[in-house]
Coordinates of C-alpha atoms in Angstrom, one line a residue:
X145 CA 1.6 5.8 -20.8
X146 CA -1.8 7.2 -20.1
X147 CA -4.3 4.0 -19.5
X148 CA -7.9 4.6 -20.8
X149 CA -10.6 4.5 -19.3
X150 CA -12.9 1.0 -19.5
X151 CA -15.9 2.7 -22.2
X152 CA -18.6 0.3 -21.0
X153 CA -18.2 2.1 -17.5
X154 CA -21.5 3.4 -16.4
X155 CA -21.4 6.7 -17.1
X156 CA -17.7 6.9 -19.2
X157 CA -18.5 7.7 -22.8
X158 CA -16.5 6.5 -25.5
X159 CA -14.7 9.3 -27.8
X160 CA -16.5 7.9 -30.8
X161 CA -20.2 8.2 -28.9
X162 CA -19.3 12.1 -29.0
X163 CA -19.6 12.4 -32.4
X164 CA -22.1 14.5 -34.3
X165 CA -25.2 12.9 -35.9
X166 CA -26.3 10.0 -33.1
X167 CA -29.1 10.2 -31.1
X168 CA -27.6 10.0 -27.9
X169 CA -24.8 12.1 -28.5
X170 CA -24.2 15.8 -27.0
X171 CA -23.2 18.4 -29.4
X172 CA -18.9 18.3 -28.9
X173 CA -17.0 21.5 -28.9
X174 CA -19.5 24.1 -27.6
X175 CA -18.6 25.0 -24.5
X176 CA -15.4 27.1 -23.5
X177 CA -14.0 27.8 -20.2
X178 CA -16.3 30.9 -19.6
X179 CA -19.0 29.2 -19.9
X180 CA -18.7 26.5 -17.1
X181 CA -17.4 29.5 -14.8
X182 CA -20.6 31.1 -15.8
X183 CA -23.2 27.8 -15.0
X184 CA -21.1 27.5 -12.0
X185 CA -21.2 30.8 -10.9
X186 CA -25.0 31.2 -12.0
X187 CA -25.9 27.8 -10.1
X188 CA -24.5 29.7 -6.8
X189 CA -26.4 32.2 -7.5
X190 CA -24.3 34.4 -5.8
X191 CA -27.1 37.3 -5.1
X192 CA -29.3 35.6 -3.5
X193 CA -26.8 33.7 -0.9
X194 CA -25.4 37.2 -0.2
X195 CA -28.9 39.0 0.1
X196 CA -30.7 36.1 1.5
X197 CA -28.2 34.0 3.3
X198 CA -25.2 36.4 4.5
X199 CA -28.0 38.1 7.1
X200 CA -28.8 34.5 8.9
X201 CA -25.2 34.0 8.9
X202 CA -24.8 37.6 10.7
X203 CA -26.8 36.1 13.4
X204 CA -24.8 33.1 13.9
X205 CA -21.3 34.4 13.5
X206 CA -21.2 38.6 13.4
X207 CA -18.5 40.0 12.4
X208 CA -16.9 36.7 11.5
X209 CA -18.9 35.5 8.9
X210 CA -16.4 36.9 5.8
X211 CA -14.2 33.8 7.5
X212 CA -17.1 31.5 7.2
X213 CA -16.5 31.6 3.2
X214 CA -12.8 31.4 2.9
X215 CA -12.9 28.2 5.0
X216 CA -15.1 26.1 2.1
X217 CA -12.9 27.6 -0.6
X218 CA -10.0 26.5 0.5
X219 CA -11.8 22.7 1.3
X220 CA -13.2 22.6 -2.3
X221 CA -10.1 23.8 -3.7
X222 CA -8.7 20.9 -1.9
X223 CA -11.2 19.1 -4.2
X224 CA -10.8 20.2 -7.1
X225 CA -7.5 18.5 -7.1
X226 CA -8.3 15.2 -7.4
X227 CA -11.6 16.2 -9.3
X228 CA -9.8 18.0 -11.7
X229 CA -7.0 15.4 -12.0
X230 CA -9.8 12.4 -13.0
X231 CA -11.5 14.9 -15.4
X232 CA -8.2 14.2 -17.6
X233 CA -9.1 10.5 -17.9
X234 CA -13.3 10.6 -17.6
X235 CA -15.3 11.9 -19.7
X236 CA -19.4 11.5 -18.3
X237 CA -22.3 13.9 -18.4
X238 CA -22.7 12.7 -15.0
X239 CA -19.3 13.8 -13.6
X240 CA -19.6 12.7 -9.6
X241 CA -21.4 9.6 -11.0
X242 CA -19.4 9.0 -13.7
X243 CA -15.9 9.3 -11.6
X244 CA -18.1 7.3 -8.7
X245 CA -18.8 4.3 -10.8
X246 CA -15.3 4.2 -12.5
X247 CA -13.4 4.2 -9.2
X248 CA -15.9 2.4 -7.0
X249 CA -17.5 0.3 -9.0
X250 CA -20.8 0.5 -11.3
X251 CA -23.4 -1.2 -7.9
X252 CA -22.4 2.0 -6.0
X253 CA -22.0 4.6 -8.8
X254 CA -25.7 3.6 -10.1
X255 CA -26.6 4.5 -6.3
X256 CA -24.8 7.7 -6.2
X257 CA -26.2 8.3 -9.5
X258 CA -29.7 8.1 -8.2
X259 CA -29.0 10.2 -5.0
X260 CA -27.2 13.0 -6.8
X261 CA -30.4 13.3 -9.6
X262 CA -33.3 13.5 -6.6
X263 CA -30.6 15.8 -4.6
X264 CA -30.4 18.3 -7.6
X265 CA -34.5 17.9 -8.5
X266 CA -34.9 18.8 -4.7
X267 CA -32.8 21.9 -5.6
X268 CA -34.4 22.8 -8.4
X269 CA -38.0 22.7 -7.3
X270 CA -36.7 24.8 -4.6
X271 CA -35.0 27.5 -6.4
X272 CA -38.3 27.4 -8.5
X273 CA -40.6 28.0 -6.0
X274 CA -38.2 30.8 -4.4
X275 CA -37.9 32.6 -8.0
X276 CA -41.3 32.3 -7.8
X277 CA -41.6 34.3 -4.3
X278 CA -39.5 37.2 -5.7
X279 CA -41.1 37.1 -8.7
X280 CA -44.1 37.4 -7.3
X281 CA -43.0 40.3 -4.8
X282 CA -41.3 42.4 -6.8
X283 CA -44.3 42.5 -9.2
X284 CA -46.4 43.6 -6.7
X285 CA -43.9 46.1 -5.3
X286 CA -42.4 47.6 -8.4
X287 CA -45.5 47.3 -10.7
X288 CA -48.6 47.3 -8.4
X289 CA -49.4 43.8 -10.6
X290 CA -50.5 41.3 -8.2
X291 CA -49.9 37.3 -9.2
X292 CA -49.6 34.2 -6.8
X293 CA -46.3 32.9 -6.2
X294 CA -47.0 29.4 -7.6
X295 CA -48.6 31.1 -10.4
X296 CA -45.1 32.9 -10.8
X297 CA -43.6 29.7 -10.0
X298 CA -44.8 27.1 -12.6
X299 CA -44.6 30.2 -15.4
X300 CA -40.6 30.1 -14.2
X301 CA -40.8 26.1 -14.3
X302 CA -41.8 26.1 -17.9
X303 CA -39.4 28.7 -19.3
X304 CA -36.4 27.5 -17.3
X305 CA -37.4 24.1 -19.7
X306 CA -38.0 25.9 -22.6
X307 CA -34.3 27.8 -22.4
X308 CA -32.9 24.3 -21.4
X309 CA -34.0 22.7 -24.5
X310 CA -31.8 25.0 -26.6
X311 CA -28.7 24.9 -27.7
X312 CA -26.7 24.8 -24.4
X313 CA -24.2 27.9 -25.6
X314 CA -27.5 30.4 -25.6
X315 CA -27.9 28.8 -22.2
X316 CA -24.5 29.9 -21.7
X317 CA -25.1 33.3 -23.0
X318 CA -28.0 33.5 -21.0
X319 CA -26.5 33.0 -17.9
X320 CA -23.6 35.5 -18.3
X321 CA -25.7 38.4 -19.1
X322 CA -27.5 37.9 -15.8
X323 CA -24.5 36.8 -13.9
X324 CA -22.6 40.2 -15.0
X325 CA -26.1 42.1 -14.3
X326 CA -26.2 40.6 -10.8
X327 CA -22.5 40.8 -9.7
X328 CA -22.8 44.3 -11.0
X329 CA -25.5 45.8 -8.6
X330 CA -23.3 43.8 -6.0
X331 CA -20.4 45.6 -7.1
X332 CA -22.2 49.3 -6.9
X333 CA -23.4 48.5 -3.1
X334 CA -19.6 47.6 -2.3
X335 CA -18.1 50.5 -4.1
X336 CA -20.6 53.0 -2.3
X337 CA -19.6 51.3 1.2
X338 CA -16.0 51.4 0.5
X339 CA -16.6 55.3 -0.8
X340 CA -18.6 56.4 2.3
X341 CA -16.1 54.3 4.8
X342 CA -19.0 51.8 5.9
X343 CA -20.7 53.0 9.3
X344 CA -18.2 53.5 11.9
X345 CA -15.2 53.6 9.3
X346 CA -13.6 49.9 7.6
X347 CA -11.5 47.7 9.6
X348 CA -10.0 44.6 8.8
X349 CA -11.0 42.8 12.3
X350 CA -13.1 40.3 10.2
X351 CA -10.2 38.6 9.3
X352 CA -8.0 38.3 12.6
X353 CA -7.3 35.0 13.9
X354 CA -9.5 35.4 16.8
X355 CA -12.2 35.0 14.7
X356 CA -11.5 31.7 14.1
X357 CA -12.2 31.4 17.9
X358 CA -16.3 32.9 17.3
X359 CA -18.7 30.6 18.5
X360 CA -20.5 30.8 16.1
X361 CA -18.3 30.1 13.3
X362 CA -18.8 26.4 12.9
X363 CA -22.3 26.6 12.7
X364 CA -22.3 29.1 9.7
X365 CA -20.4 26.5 8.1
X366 CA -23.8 24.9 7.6
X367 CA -24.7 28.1 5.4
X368 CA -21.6 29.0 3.8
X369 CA -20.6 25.9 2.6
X370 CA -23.9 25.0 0.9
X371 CA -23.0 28.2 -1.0
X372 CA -20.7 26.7 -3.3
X373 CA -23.1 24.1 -4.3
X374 CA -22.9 23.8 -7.8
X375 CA -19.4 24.1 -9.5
X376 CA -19.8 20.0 -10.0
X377 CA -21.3 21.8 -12.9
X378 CA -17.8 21.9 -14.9
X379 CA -17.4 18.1 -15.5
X380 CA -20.8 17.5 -16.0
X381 CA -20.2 19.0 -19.8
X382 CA -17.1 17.1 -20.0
X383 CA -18.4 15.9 -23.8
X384 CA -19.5 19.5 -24.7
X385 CA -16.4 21.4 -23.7
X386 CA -13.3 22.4 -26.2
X387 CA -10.1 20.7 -25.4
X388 CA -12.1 19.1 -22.4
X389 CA -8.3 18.0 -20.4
X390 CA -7.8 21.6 -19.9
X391 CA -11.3 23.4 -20.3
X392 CA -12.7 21.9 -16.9
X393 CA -9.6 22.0 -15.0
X394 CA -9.5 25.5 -15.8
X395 CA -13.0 26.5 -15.3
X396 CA -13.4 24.5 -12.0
X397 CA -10.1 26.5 -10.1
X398 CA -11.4 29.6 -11.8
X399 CA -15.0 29.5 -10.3
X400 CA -14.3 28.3 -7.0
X401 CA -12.1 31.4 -6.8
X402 CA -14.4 34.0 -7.6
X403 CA -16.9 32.5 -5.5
X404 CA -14.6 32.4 -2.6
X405 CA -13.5 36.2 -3.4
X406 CA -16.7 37.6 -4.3
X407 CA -18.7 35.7 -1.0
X408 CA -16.0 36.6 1.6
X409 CA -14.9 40.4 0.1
X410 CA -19.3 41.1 -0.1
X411 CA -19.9 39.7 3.5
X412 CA -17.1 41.5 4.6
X413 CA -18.8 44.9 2.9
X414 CA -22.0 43.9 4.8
X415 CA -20.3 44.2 8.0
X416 CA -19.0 46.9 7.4
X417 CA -22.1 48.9 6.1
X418 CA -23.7 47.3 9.8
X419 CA -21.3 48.2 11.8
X420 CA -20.6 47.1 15.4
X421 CA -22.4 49.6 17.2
X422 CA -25.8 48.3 15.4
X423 CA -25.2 45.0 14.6
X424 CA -27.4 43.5 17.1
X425 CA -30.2 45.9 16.2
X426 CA -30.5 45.5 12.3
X427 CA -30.5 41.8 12.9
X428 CA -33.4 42.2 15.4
X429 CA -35.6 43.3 12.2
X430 CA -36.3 41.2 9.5
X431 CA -33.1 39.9 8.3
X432 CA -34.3 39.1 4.4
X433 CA -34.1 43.1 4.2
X434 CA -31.3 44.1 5.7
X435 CA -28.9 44.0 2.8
X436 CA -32.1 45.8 0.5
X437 CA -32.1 48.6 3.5
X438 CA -28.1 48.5 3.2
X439 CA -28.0 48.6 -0.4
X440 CA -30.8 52.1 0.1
X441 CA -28.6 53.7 2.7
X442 CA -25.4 53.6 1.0
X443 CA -26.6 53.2 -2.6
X444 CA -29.7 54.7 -3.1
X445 CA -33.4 53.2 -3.6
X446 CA -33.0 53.3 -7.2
X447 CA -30.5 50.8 -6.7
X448 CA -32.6 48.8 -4.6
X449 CA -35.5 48.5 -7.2
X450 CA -32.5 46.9 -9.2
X451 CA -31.2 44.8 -6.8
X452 CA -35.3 43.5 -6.4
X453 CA -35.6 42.9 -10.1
X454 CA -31.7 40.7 -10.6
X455 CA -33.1 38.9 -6.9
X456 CA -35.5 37.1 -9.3
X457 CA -33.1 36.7 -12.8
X458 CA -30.3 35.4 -10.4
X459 CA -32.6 32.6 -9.3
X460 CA -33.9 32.1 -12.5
X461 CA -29.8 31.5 -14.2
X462 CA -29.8 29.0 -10.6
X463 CA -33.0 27.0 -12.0
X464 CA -32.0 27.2 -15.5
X465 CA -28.4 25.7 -14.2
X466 CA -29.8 23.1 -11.7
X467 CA -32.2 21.9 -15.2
X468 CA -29.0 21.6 -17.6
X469 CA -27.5 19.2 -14.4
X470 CA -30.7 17.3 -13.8
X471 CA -31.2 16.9 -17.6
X472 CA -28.0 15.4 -18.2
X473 CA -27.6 13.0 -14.9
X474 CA -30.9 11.3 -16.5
X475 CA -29.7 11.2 -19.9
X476 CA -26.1 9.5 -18.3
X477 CA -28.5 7.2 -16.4
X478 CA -30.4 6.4 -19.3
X479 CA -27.4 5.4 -21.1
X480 CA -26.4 3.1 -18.5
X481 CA -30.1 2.0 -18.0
X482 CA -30.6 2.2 -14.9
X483 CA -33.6 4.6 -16.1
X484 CA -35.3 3.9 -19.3
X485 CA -32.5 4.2 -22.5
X486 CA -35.4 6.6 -24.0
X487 CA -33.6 9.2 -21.3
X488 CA -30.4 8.9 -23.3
X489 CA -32.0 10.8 -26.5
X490 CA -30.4 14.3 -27.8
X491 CA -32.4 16.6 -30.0
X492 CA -31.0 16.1 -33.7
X493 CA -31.0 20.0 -33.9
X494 CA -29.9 21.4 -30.6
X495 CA -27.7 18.7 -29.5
X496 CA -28.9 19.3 -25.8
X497 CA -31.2 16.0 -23.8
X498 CA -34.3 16.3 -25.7
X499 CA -36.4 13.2 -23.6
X500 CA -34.4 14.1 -20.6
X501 CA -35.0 18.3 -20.3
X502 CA -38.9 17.9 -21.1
X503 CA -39.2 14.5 -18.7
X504 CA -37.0 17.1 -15.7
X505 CA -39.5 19.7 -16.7
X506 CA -42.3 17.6 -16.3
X507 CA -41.4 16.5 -12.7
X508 CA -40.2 20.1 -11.8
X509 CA -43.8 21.3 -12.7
X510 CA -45.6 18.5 -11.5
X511 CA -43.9 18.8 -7.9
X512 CA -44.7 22.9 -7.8
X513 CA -48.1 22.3 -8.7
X514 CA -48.6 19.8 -6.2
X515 CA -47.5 21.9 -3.1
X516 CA -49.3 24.6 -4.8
X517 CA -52.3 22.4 -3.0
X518 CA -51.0 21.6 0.1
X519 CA -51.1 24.6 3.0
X520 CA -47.2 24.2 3.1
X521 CA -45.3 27.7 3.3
X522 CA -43.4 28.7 0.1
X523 CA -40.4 29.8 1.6
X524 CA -39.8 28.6 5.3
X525 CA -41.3 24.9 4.6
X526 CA -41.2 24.4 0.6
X527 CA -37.7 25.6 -0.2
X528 CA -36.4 24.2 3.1
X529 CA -37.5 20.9 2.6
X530 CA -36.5 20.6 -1.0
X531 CA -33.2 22.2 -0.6
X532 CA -31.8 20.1 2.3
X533 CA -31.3 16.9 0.7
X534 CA -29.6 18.9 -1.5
X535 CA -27.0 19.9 0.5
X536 CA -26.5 16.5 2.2
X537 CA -26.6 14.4 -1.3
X538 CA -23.6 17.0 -2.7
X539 CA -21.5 16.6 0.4
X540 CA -22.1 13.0 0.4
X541 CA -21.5 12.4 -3.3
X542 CA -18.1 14.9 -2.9
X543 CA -16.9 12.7 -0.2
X544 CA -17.4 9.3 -2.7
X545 CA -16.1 11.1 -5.2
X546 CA -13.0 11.7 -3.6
X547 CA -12.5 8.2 -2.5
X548 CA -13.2 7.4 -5.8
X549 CA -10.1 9.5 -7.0
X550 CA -7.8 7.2 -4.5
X551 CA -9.0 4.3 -5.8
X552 CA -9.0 4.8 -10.0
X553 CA -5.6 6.3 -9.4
X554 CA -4.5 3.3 -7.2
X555 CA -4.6 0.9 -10.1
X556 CA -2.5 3.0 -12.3
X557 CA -1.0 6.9 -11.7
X558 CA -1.5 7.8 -14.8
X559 CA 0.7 11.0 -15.2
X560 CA -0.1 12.4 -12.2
X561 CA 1.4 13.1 -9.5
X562 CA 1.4 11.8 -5.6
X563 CA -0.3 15.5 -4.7
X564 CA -3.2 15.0 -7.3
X565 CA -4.0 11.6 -7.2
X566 CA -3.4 11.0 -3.7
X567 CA -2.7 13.3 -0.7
X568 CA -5.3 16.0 -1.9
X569 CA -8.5 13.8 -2.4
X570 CA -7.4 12.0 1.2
X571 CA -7.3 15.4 2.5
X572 CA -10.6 16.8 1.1
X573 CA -12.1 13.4 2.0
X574 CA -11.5 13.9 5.8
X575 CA -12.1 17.3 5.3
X576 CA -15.5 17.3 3.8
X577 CA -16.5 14.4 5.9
X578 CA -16.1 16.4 8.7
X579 CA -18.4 19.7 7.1
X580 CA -21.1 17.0 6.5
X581 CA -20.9 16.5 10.3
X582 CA -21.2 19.6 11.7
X583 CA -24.3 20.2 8.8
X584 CA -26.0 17.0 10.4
X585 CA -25.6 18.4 14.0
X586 CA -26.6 22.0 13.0
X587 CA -29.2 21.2 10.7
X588 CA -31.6 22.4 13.0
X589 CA -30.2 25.8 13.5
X590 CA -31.3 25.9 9.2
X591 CA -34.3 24.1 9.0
X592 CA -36.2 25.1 12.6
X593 CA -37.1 21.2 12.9
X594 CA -36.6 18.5 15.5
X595 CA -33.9 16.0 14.7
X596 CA -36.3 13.6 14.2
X597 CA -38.0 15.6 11.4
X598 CA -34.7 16.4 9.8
X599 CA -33.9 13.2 9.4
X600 CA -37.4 12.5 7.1
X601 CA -35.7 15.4 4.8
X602 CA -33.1 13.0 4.2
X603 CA -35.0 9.4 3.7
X604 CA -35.5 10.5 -0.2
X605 CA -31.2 10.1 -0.4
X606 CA -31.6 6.6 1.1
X607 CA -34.5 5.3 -0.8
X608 CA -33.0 7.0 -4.3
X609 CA -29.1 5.2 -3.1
X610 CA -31.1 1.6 -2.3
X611 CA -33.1 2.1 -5.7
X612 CA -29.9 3.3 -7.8
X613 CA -28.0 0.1 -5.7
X614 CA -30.7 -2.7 -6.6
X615 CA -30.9 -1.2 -10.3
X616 CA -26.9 -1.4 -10.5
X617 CA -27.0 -5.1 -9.1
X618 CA -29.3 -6.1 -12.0
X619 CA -26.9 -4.7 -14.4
X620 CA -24.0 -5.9 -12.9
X621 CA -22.7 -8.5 -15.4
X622 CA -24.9 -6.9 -18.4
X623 CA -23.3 -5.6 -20.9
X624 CA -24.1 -1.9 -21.4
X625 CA -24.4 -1.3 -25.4
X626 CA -22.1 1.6 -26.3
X627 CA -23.4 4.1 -28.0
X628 CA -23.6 4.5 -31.9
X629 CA -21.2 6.9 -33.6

């Protein structure tokens, strides 16, 4: 027999909390299996880390890079096993903290808790401020209308909140319109490389095993698998999804799929629209427009103008993405009280974190507005530092999670099998533990910084874990009231 899940856990919600009417409880039955692929997919962002990110990982790997994707798919699909398998017994808007507390205990879930929130705001502020940099260019480019990029910025800060606040399914809709938009103009530029044979005709050397002998290929592994960043998204609406046993196993496989497809078929297209005999010169220009001057050669400029304007909507569905996460980890922490219960509030009429959205808008625009004074660089100092924490608090918190998986299923199987509950999350345990060590000694291939200074981009983590690890010491023994039905 299935055992249930404790429902005074830190971040485990009894069935009866989900019910319609209370003031901490998200509205059930609202999300389907499309929608998590599409906050997943939208969170990836999968324009921008092909347009912006595929060129620097040209540099560091050639021809090889199409490898550098399928590598972290197979890892997180690795993951998702065990994941997948604990989503069945654990439902918790904070999914990695959630499954962190229940199998590790609530000290060192509150502190994963914690780090995974200011890993995600870091993230957001980030994509912000780079929506804001497109935003601002493509204005100016396309429509001769000149506006800062902060200015650009703090507008995209308050509608991302705005959007948040509603019902999370027009969220939903929100971000499939521009995911479909974006994958679309990606889809054109393969197509026309395919059609025209890419430069020097298409070969399939990308994929040999020597390439799993490139030099380089272990540091783009700093790059590619920060790409998938994101599809933790599926169990974090654990109490919003239909039938949520099968919704977020399903959507979790399905989006870690496509992104593993769609990121390894697209850089593959790259190198073949570069081709070997120019390789090394396109990446001597500026490398942020060499898929743009691609996309022109083999597509067209009209095209291009396109593929400027969904640059700036496919940051905007990662922002609006990053918000629904950040808004919900607060509300989960507010439950548990670690932050103030006032966190834990939903909005009576669009079931969505009412205190929590305007409090993660708040901070968002706050944080912008702030650099907005300091001499900083928007993009090779602002999103930098706000986005590397990122990547080290996910791979962290995947790592936990996956202990976590050994040890809930240790006390009981549950139904599952020896694969799901045991050899997979030991395997992606190792497995990630070993891609957070070669992003802590490449970091400053990413960054540009000393070692010394990368290590300040990550002393937010350890002050958020020590706060979240004193809070859950305070609580430990206290009973946490269960929410009303």
């Amino acid at each position: 027999m299935t055992e249930k899940p404790n429902p005074r856990s830190a971040g485990v919600i009894p069935e009866a909390s989900t019910a319609q009417g209370s003031s901490q409880s998200l509205r059930t039955g609202t999300i389907n299996s499309r929608h998590l692929v599409f906050f997943v997919i939208a969170a990836a962002a999968p324009l921008t880390i092909l347009v912006g990110f595929a060129p620097l990982g040209l540099l560091v790997a050639g021809a090889a890079l199409p490898v550098g994707y399928i590598v972290p798919g197979i890892v997180y699909l690795l993951f998702a096993v065990g994941f997948t398998a604990m989503s069945r017994h654990i439902r918790g808007a904070g999914a990695f903290y959630a499954y962190i507390t229940e199998g590790l205990g609530k000290v060192v879930g509150a502190g994963a808790a914690v780090v995974a929130y200011v890993g995600y705001l870091g993230g957001q502020i980030g994509f912000v401020v780079a929506c804001g940099i497109f935003m601002s260019s493509t204005l100016d480019s396309l429509f001769g209308v000149s506006i800062s990029i902060y200015a650009c910025a703090l507008a995209v800060a308050v509608l991302v909140a705005v959007v948040g606040y509603r019902r999370v399914d027009i969220g939903a809709k929100v971000l499939a319109v521009l995911m479909a938009l974006e994958l679309g103009v990606l889809a054109v530029f393969c197509v026309a490389v395919l059609i025209k044979g890419g430069h020097e005709g298409l070969s399939l050397d990308s994929f040999s095993p020597s390439t799993f002998m490139t030099a380089g290929l272990a540091s783009v592994f700093v790059l590619t698998f920060t790409s998938f960043v994101g599809f933790e998204q599926t169990a974090i609406y654990s109490e919003e999804v239909v039938d949520s046993k099968r919704t977020v196993s399903r959507a979790t496989y399905t989006a870690v799929i496509i992104l593993a497809v769609v990121y390894s078929f697209c850089a593959w297209v790259i190198v073949q629209a570069v081709g070997p005999s120019r390789m090394v010169d396109f990446l001597g220009g500026d490398p942020s427009e060499l898929v743009f001057d691609l996309n022109s050669e083999f597509a067209g400029t009209m095209m291009t103008d396109v593929m400027h304007l969904l640059i700036v909507t496919s940051f905007f569905a990662g922002c609006l993405a990053l918000h629904n996460a950040c808004s919900r980890y607060l509300l989960n922490m507010g439950r548990a009280r670690i932050f103030p219960a006032a966190l834990a509030k939903v909005s009576p009429t669009t079931g969505t974190p009412s205190v929590a959205g305007f409090v993660q808008g708040g901070l968002v625009f706050v944080a912008i507005a702030g650099f907005a004074l300091t001499p900083a660089d928007p993009y090779t100092q602002v999103v930098l530092w706000t986005n590397t924490p990122t990547i080290i608090a996910v791979l962290a918190l995947q790592i936990l999670t996956s202990l976590a998986v050994l040890r809930f299923f240790s006390r009981g199987a549950r139904g599952e099998g020896v694969w799901q509950r045991l050899i997979a999350p030991a395997s992606a345990a190792v497995a990630l533990a070993v891609a957070l060590g070669y992003l802590m000694m490449n970091l400053s291939d990413m960054t540009g910084l000393t070692n010394a200074q990368n290590l300040l981009l990550s002393v937010p983590l350890v002050v958020a874990f020590v706060v979240g690890v004193i809070r859950g010491l305070m609580l430990r023994g206290q009973s946490v009231p269960e929410v009303s039905a």
